[in-house]
Amino acid sequence: RRFTTNPRVPVGSILRVSSGEADSFFGAQSPEAAFARQYFSVVLPAPVSRPGYLLFAAYAPSGRAPAVFGAERGTSLADFQAFSGGTITLQLGDAQVTTSPIVTAGLTSFADVASAVQAEIRAAGGAQYAGAIVAYDAISGTFNLTGDTIAPAPVSVSDGSLANAMGWTGLGVIYSPGAAPQSPIEAFQAAEQVSDSFGSASFGAPVTLDQAIPVAQYVA
């Protein structure tokens, strides 16, 4: 089990990957992918065996704002231009909001689509919405949404044509809830409550000796 600060691994869940899957999930240049490649390269002595899976769990030392990491849907710019005032219903934290109609006709880039959606989400006002950020990731071809406040906060997006086109619903979308800052022992125990099926663990972020001792004592 590898603890990562990457918010694509939500607090309260465990990600299981096999060889090569960390590259596609985190990106080939990510520290998580580099660790996974090293892990899966191990060959144990007789009877000869290789690792089958690697588990990633969340570690949020600075806390997290709620986020949505969209799935790649292959929606073209022409598809967005064809929408006439679609709305999005979502929840970031305690309040659920429905945006005003979002006009995407006439927009000339995916970045413009992200800006138009961001403007209407911010107009909803209130905690998590007033300073929310919507960004288009050209490398992965996805739209991502981040709330404006680091705090425990649930995340959901209701099914709808525009939300579906942005990859915010359905298969592959990641809802990453907000979280208060965690110590290593808090992250370890939270992940263990989800599943204790692992044999060893390490942290992919610096951990001080004072932080490591409670974890070691707990494991012992």
PDB file of C-alpha atoms in Angstrom:
ATOM      1  CA  ARG A   1       0.000   0.000   0.000  1.00  0.00           C
ATOM      2  CA  ARG A   2       1.426   3.325  -1.112  1.00  0.00           C
ATOM      3  CA  PHE A   3       0.088   6.525   0.442  1.00  0.00           C
ATOM      4  CA  THR A   4      -0.083   9.392  -2.042  1.00  0.00           C
ATOM      5  CA  THR A   5      -0.969  13.064  -1.817  1.00  0.00           C
ATOM      6  CA  ASN A   6      -2.432  12.966  -5.342  1.00  0.00           C
ATOM      7  CA  PRO A   7      -6.120  13.974  -5.028  1.00  0.00           C
ATOM      8  CA  ARG A   8      -7.040  11.546  -7.828  1.00  0.00           C
ATOM      9  CA  VAL A   9      -7.017   8.961  -5.030  1.00  0.00           C
ATOM     10  CA  PRO A  10      -9.994  10.079  -2.919  1.00  0.00           C
ATOM     11  CA  VAL A  11      -9.893  10.047   0.865  1.00  0.00           C
ATOM     12  CA  GLY A  12     -11.914   7.060   2.018  1.00  0.00           C
ATOM     13  CA  SER A  13     -11.149   4.776  -0.917  1.00  0.00           C
ATOM     14  CA  ILE A  14      -8.426   2.398  -2.078  1.00  0.00           C
ATOM     15  CA  LEU A  15      -7.128   2.263  -5.652  1.00  0.00           C
ATOM     16  CA  ARG A  16      -5.854  -1.107  -6.888  1.00  0.00           C
ATOM     17  CA  VAL A  17      -3.618  -1.152  -9.965  1.00  0.00           C
ATOM     18  CA  SER A  18      -1.797  -3.871 -11.843  1.00  0.00           C
ATOM     19  CA  SER A  19       1.385  -3.461 -13.882  1.00  0.00           C
ATOM     20  CA  GLY A  20       1.149  -0.495 -16.261  1.00  0.00           C
ATOM     21  CA  GLU A  21      -2.122   0.876 -14.912  1.00  0.00           C
ATOM     22  CA  ALA A  22      -0.518   3.572 -12.747  1.00  0.00           C
ATOM     23  CA  ASP A  23       0.950   5.139 -15.902  1.00  0.00           C
ATOM     24  CA  SER A  24      -2.476   5.650 -17.446  1.00  0.00           C
ATOM     25  CA  PHE A  25      -4.214   6.672 -14.210  1.00  0.00           C
ATOM     26  CA  PHE A  26      -1.643   9.123 -12.799  1.00  0.00           C
ATOM     27  CA  GLY A  27       0.390   9.912 -15.929  1.00  0.00           C
ATOM     28  CA  ALA A  28       3.624   8.266 -17.035  1.00  0.00           C
ATOM     29  CA  GLN A  29       5.751  11.090 -15.562  1.00  0.00           C
ATOM     30  CA  SER A  30       4.115  10.983 -12.126  1.00  0.00           C
ATOM     31  CA  PRO A  31       5.949   9.821  -8.989  1.00  0.00           C
ATOM     32  CA  GLU A  32       3.180   7.265  -8.471  1.00  0.00           C
ATOM     33  CA  ALA A  33       3.871   5.690 -11.873  1.00  0.00           C
ATOM     34  CA  ALA A  34       7.624   5.674 -11.221  1.00  0.00           C
ATOM     35  CA  PHE A  35       7.081   3.916  -7.893  1.00  0.00           C
ATOM     36  CA  ALA A  36       4.723   1.385  -9.517  1.00  0.00           C
ATOM     37  CA  ARG A  37       7.224   0.531 -12.257  1.00  0.00           C
ATOM     38  CA  GLN A  38       9.891  -0.124  -9.631  1.00  0.00           C
ATOM     39  CA  TYR A  39       7.473  -2.183  -7.526  1.00  0.00           C
ATOM     40  CA  PHE A  40       6.319  -4.391 -10.403  1.00  0.00           C
ATOM     41  CA  SER A  41       9.907  -4.989 -11.572  1.00  0.00           C
ATOM     42  CA  VAL A  42      10.623  -7.049  -8.448  1.00  0.00           C
ATOM     43  CA  VAL A  43      11.043 -10.800  -8.968  1.00  0.00           C
ATOM     44  CA  LEU A  44      10.935 -12.855  -5.778  1.00  0.00           C
ATOM     45  CA  PRO A  45      13.081 -16.023  -5.399  1.00  0.00           C
ATOM     46  CA  ALA A  46      11.788 -19.592  -5.716  1.00  0.00           C
ATOM     47  CA  PRO A  47       8.998 -20.209  -6.123  1.00  0.00           C
ATOM     48  CA  VAL A  48       9.449 -17.377  -8.620  1.00  0.00           C
ATOM     49  CA  SER A  49       6.679 -14.771  -8.417  1.00  0.00           C
ATOM     50  CA  ARG A  50       6.004 -11.155  -9.225  1.00  0.00           C
ATOM     51  CA  PRO A  51       3.744  -8.661  -7.474  1.00  0.00           C
ATOM     52  CA  GLY A  52       0.173  -8.906  -8.745  1.00  0.00           C
ATOM     53  CA  TYR A  53      -1.238  -5.610  -7.513  1.00  0.00           C
ATOM     54  CA  LEU A  54      -0.303  -2.344  -5.856  1.00  0.00           C
ATOM     55  CA  LEU A  55      -2.713  -0.427  -3.636  1.00  0.00           C
ATOM     56  CA  PHE A  56      -2.792   3.376  -3.418  1.00  0.00           C
ATOM     57  CA  ALA A  57      -4.398   5.180  -0.483  1.00  0.00           C
ATOM     58  CA  ALA A  58      -4.883   8.882   0.223  1.00  0.00           C
ATOM     59  CA  TYR A  59      -2.663  11.045   2.411  1.00  0.00           C
ATOM     60  CA  ALA A  60      -3.743  14.690   2.665  1.00  0.00           C
ATOM     61  CA  PRO A  61      -1.200  16.480   4.904  1.00  0.00           C
ATOM     62  CA  SER A  62      -2.505  19.918   3.888  1.00  0.00           C
ATOM     63  CA  GLY A  63      -6.140  18.897   3.534  1.00  0.00           C
ATOM     64  CA  ARG A  64      -8.111  18.996   0.293  1.00  0.00           C
ATOM     65  CA  ALA A  65     -10.844  20.954  -1.377  1.00  0.00           C
ATOM     66  CA  PRO A  66     -13.548  18.816  -3.019  1.00  0.00           C
ATOM     67  CA  ALA A  67     -12.820  18.019  -6.661  1.00  0.00           C
ATOM     68  CA  VAL A  68     -14.178  16.311  -9.751  1.00  0.00           C
ATOM     69  CA  PHE A  69     -11.705  14.733 -12.167  1.00  0.00           C
ATOM     70  CA  GLY A  70     -13.612  14.238 -15.397  1.00  0.00           C
ATOM     71  CA  ALA A  71     -13.403  11.168 -17.605  1.00  0.00           C
ATOM     72  CA  GLU A  72     -12.304  11.443 -21.217  1.00  0.00           C
ATOM     73  CA  ARG A  73     -15.465  11.423 -23.323  1.00  0.00           C
ATOM     74  CA  GLY A  74     -14.157  12.443 -26.745  1.00  0.00           C
ATOM     75  CA  THR A  75     -16.708  15.262 -26.894  1.00  0.00           C
ATOM     76  CA  SER A  76     -15.822  17.557 -29.774  1.00  0.00           C
ATOM     77  CA  LEU A  77     -15.941  21.339 -29.725  1.00  0.00           C
ATOM     78  CA  ALA A  78     -18.778  21.119 -32.258  1.00  0.00           C
ATOM     79  CA  ASP A  79     -20.722  18.992 -29.758  1.00  0.00           C
ATOM     80  CA  PHE A  80     -20.427  21.721 -27.134  1.00  0.00           C
ATOM     81  CA  GLN A  81     -21.348  24.389 -29.661  1.00  0.00           C
ATOM     82  CA  ALA A  82     -24.550  22.464 -30.351  1.00  0.00           C
ATOM     83  CA  PHE A  83     -25.749  22.749 -26.738  1.00  0.00           C
ATOM     84  CA  SER A  84     -28.270  25.519 -26.178  1.00  0.00           C
ATOM     85  CA  GLY A  85     -28.218  26.566 -22.559  1.00  0.00           C
ATOM     86  CA  GLY A  86     -27.574  23.309 -20.699  1.00  0.00           C
ATOM     87  CA  THR A  87     -27.488  23.319 -16.890  1.00  0.00           C
ATOM     88  CA  ILE A  88     -25.396  21.342 -14.400  1.00  0.00           C
ATOM     89  CA  THR A  89     -26.600  20.163 -10.984  1.00  0.00           C
ATOM     90  CA  LEU A  90     -23.796  19.407  -8.553  1.00  0.00           C
ATOM     91  CA  GLN A  91     -22.870  19.216  -4.907  1.00  0.00           C
ATOM     92  CA  LEU A  92     -19.623  20.441  -3.382  1.00  0.00           C
ATOM     93  CA  GLY A  93     -20.065  20.288   0.380  1.00  0.00           C
ATOM     94  CA  ASP A  94     -23.422  20.734   2.094  1.00  0.00           C
ATOM     95  CA  ALA A  95     -25.249  22.635  -0.626  1.00  0.00           C
ATOM     96  CA  GLN A  96     -26.483  21.295  -3.956  1.00  0.00           C
ATOM     97  CA  VAL A  97     -26.871  23.869  -6.732  1.00  0.00           C
ATOM     98  CA  THR A  98     -28.160  23.970 -10.283  1.00  0.00           C
ATOM     99  CA  THR A  99     -26.447  26.461 -12.551  1.00  0.00           C
ATOM    100  CA  SER A 100     -28.217  28.905 -14.779  1.00  0.00           C
ATOM    101  CA  PRO A 101     -28.259  27.877 -18.455  1.00  0.00           C
ATOM    102  CA  ILE A 102     -24.678  27.679 -19.736  1.00  0.00           C
ATOM    103  CA  VAL A 103     -24.244  29.006 -23.262  1.00  0.00           C
ATOM    104  CA  THR A 104     -21.484  27.134 -25.111  1.00  0.00           C
ATOM    105  CA  ALA A 105     -22.600  27.943 -28.657  1.00  0.00           C
ATOM    106  CA  GLY A 106     -20.017  30.034 -30.464  1.00  0.00           C
ATOM    107  CA  LEU A 107     -17.128  29.141 -28.149  1.00  0.00           C
ATOM    108  CA  THR A 108     -13.883  28.466 -29.970  1.00  0.00           C
ATOM    109  CA  SER A 109     -11.855  26.325 -27.547  1.00  0.00           C
ATOM    110  CA  PHE A 110     -12.228  23.792 -24.761  1.00  0.00           C
ATOM    111  CA  ALA A 111     -10.661  26.373 -22.426  1.00  0.00           C
ATOM    112  CA  ASP A 112     -13.554  28.700 -23.300  1.00  0.00           C
ATOM    113  CA  VAL A 113     -16.005  25.912 -22.424  1.00  0.00           C
ATOM    114  CA  ALA A 114     -14.296  25.492 -19.054  1.00  0.00           C
ATOM    115  CA  SER A 115     -14.483  29.257 -18.423  1.00  0.00           C
ATOM    116  CA  ALA A 116     -18.183  29.399 -19.307  1.00  0.00           C
ATOM    117  CA  VAL A 117     -19.007  26.520 -16.962  1.00  0.00           C
ATOM    118  CA  GLN A 118     -16.818  28.024 -14.220  1.00  0.00           C
ATOM    119  CA  ALA A 119     -18.594  31.374 -14.456  1.00  0.00           C
ATOM    120  CA  GLU A 120     -22.029  29.833 -13.903  1.00  0.00           C
ATOM    121  CA  ILE A 121     -20.835  27.600 -11.052  1.00  0.00           C
ATOM    122  CA  ARG A 122     -19.295  30.620  -9.320  1.00  0.00           C
ATOM    123  CA  ALA A 123     -22.490  32.599  -9.847  1.00  0.00           C
ATOM    124  CA  ALA A 124     -24.288  30.035  -7.684  1.00  0.00           C
ATOM    125  CA  GLY A 125     -22.392  31.572  -4.743  1.00  0.00           C
ATOM    126  CA  GLY A 126     -21.707  30.170  -1.311  1.00  0.00           C
ATOM    127  CA  ALA A 127     -19.036  27.952   0.188  1.00  0.00           C
ATOM    128  CA  GLN A 128     -17.091  25.885  -2.362  1.00  0.00           C
ATOM    129  CA  TYR A 129     -18.760  27.604  -5.346  1.00  0.00           C
ATOM    130  CA  ALA A 130     -17.810  31.292  -5.299  1.00  0.00           C
ATOM    131  CA  GLY A 131     -14.152  30.569  -6.036  1.00  0.00           C
ATOM    132  CA  ALA A 132     -14.476  27.186  -7.751  1.00  0.00           C
ATOM    133  CA  ILE A 133     -12.093  26.462 -10.622  1.00  0.00           C
ATOM    134  CA  VAL A 134     -12.921  24.577 -13.832  1.00  0.00           C
ATOM    135  CA  ALA A 135      -9.947  23.732 -16.022  1.00  0.00           C
ATOM    136  CA  TYR A 136      -9.430  21.773 -19.221  1.00  0.00           C
ATOM    137  CA  ASP A 137      -6.468  19.361 -19.191  1.00  0.00           C
ATOM    138  CA  ALA A 138      -5.275  19.179 -22.794  1.00  0.00           C
ATOM    139  CA  ILE A 139      -2.970  16.220 -22.091  1.00  0.00           C
ATOM    140  CA  SER A 140      -5.707  13.931 -20.748  1.00  0.00           C
ATOM    141  CA  GLY A 141      -8.546  15.600 -22.672  1.00  0.00           C
ATOM    142  CA  THR A 142     -10.606  16.062 -19.501  1.00  0.00           C
ATOM    143  CA  PHE A 143     -12.403  18.803 -17.582  1.00  0.00           C
ATOM    144  CA  ASN A 144     -11.613  19.114 -13.861  1.00  0.00           C
ATOM    145  CA  LEU A 145     -13.461  21.008 -11.140  1.00  0.00           C
ATOM    146  CA  THR A 146     -12.058  22.093  -7.760  1.00  0.00           C
ATOM    147  CA  GLY A 147     -13.978  23.741  -4.915  1.00  0.00           C
ATOM    148  CA  ASP A 148     -12.652  26.879  -3.256  1.00  0.00           C
ATOM    149  CA  THR A 149     -12.229  25.708   0.347  1.00  0.00           C
ATOM    150  CA  ILE A 150     -10.107  23.035   2.034  1.00  0.00           C
ATOM    151  CA  ALA A 151     -12.608  21.216   4.253  1.00  0.00           C
ATOM    152  CA  PRO A 152     -14.463  17.915   4.548  1.00  0.00           C
ATOM    153  CA  ALA A 153     -17.037  18.070   1.744  1.00  0.00           C
ATOM    154  CA  PRO A 154     -18.918  15.421  -0.239  1.00  0.00           C
ATOM    155  CA  VAL A 155     -18.958  15.602  -4.042  1.00  0.00           C
ATOM    156  CA  SER A 156     -21.568  14.559  -6.594  1.00  0.00           C
ATOM    157  CA  VAL A 157     -22.815  15.580 -10.048  1.00  0.00           C
ATOM    158  CA  SER A 158     -26.296  14.728 -11.306  1.00  0.00           C
ATOM    159  CA  ASP A 159     -26.806  13.031 -14.629  1.00  0.00           C
ATOM    160  CA  GLY A 160     -27.399  15.498 -17.472  1.00  0.00           C
ATOM    161  CA  SER A 161     -26.436  16.051 -21.091  1.00  0.00           C
ATOM    162  CA  LEU A 162     -23.870  18.799 -20.456  1.00  0.00           C
ATOM    163  CA  ALA A 163     -22.420  17.098 -17.367  1.00  0.00           C
ATOM    164  CA  ASN A 164     -22.135  13.865 -19.352  1.00  0.00           C
ATOM    165  CA  ALA A 165     -20.391  15.633 -22.221  1.00  0.00           C
ATOM    166  CA  MET A 166     -17.844  17.057 -19.782  1.00  0.00           C
ATOM    167  CA  GLY A 167     -17.161  13.595 -18.334  1.00  0.00           C
ATOM    168  CA  TRP A 168     -18.506  14.525 -14.903  1.00  0.00           C
ATOM    169  CA  THR A 169     -20.896  11.582 -14.691  1.00  0.00           C
ATOM    170  CA  GLY A 170     -20.706   7.913 -15.623  1.00  0.00           C
ATOM    171  CA  LEU A 171     -17.788   5.532 -15.999  1.00  0.00           C
ATOM    172  CA  GLY A 172     -14.322   6.842 -15.221  1.00  0.00           C
ATOM    173  CA  VAL A 173     -15.173  10.063 -13.379  1.00  0.00           C
ATOM    174  CA  ILE A 174     -13.442  10.567 -10.008  1.00  0.00           C
ATOM    175  CA  TYR A 175     -15.260  12.344  -7.177  1.00  0.00           C
ATOM    176  CA  SER A 176     -12.621  13.364  -4.635  1.00  0.00           C
ATOM    177  CA  PRO A 177     -14.240  14.660  -1.425  1.00  0.00           C
ATOM    178  CA  GLY A 178     -12.708  17.468   0.562  1.00  0.00           C
ATOM    179  CA  ALA A 179     -10.742  16.614   3.676  1.00  0.00           C
ATOM    180  CA  ALA A 180      -9.202  18.236   6.729  1.00  0.00           C
ATOM    181  CA  PRO A 181      -5.398  18.016   7.069  1.00  0.00           C
ATOM    182  CA  GLN A 182      -4.240  14.497   7.984  1.00  0.00           C
ATOM    183  CA  SER A 183      -1.288  13.221   9.941  1.00  0.00           C
ATOM    184  CA  PRO A 184       0.321   9.988   8.678  1.00  0.00           C
ATOM    185  CA  ILE A 185      -1.287   7.939  11.470  1.00  0.00           C
ATOM    186  CA  GLU A 186      -4.703   9.415  10.634  1.00  0.00           C
ATOM    187  CA  ALA A 187      -4.245   8.562   6.945  1.00  0.00           C
ATOM    188  CA  PHE A 188      -3.053   5.049   7.832  1.00  0.00           C
ATOM    189  CA  GLN A 189      -6.001   4.338  10.115  1.00  0.00           C
ATOM    190  CA  ALA A 190      -8.551   5.849   7.713  1.00  0.00           C
ATOM    191  CA  ALA A 191      -7.300   3.633   4.883  1.00  0.00           C
ATOM    192  CA  GLU A 192      -7.253   0.581   7.151  1.00  0.00           C
ATOM    193  CA  GLN A 193     -10.940   1.138   7.875  1.00  0.00           C
ATOM    194  CA  VAL A 194     -11.621   0.786   4.149  1.00  0.00           C
ATOM    195  CA  SER A 195      -9.486  -2.352   3.798  1.00  0.00           C
ATOM    196  CA  ASP A 196      -6.778  -3.977   5.890  1.00  0.00           C
ATOM    197  CA  SER A 197      -5.762  -6.330   3.068  1.00  0.00           C
ATOM    198  CA  PHE A 198      -2.124  -5.326   2.587  1.00  0.00           C
ATOM    199  CA  GLY A 199       1.246  -6.597   3.747  1.00  0.00           C
ATOM    200  CA  SER A 200       3.461  -3.513   3.753  1.00  0.00           C
ATOM    201  CA  ALA A 201       3.032   0.245   3.430  1.00  0.00           C
ATOM    202  CA  SER A 202       5.017   3.351   2.598  1.00  0.00           C
ATOM    203  CA  PHE A 203       4.418   7.074   2.138  1.00  0.00           C
ATOM    204  CA  GLY A 204       5.153   8.896  -1.098  1.00  0.00           C
ATOM    205  CA  ALA A 205       5.606  12.209   0.729  1.00  0.00           C
ATOM    206  CA  PRO A 206       8.124  13.283   3.381  1.00  0.00           C
ATOM    207  CA  VAL A 207       7.288  12.035   6.877  1.00  0.00           C
ATOM    208  CA  THR A 208       9.202  13.297   9.918  1.00  0.00           C
ATOM    209  CA  LEU A 209      10.460  11.010  12.651  1.00  0.00           C
ATOM    210  CA  ASP A 210       7.876  12.414  15.070  1.00  0.00           C
ATOM    211  CA  GLN A 211       5.154  11.549  12.540  1.00  0.00           C
ATOM    212  CA  ALA A 212       6.571   8.092  11.800  1.00  0.00           C
ATOM    213  CA  ILE A 213       6.808   6.912  15.419  1.00  0.00           C
ATOM    214  CA  PRO A 214       3.000   6.792  16.037  1.00  0.00           C
ATOM    215  CA  VAL A 215       2.565   4.786  12.834  1.00  0.00           C
ATOM    216  CA  ALA A 216       5.320   2.360  13.836  1.00  0.00           C
ATOM    217  CA  GLN A 217       3.888   1.966  17.319  1.00  0.00           C
ATOM    218  CA  TYR A 218       0.405   1.371  15.904  1.00  0.00           C
ATOM    219  CA  VAL A 219       1.703  -1.264  13.461  1.00  0.00           C
ATOM    220  CA  ALA A 220       3.710  -2.964  16.228  1.00  0.00           C
TER     221      ALA A 220
END
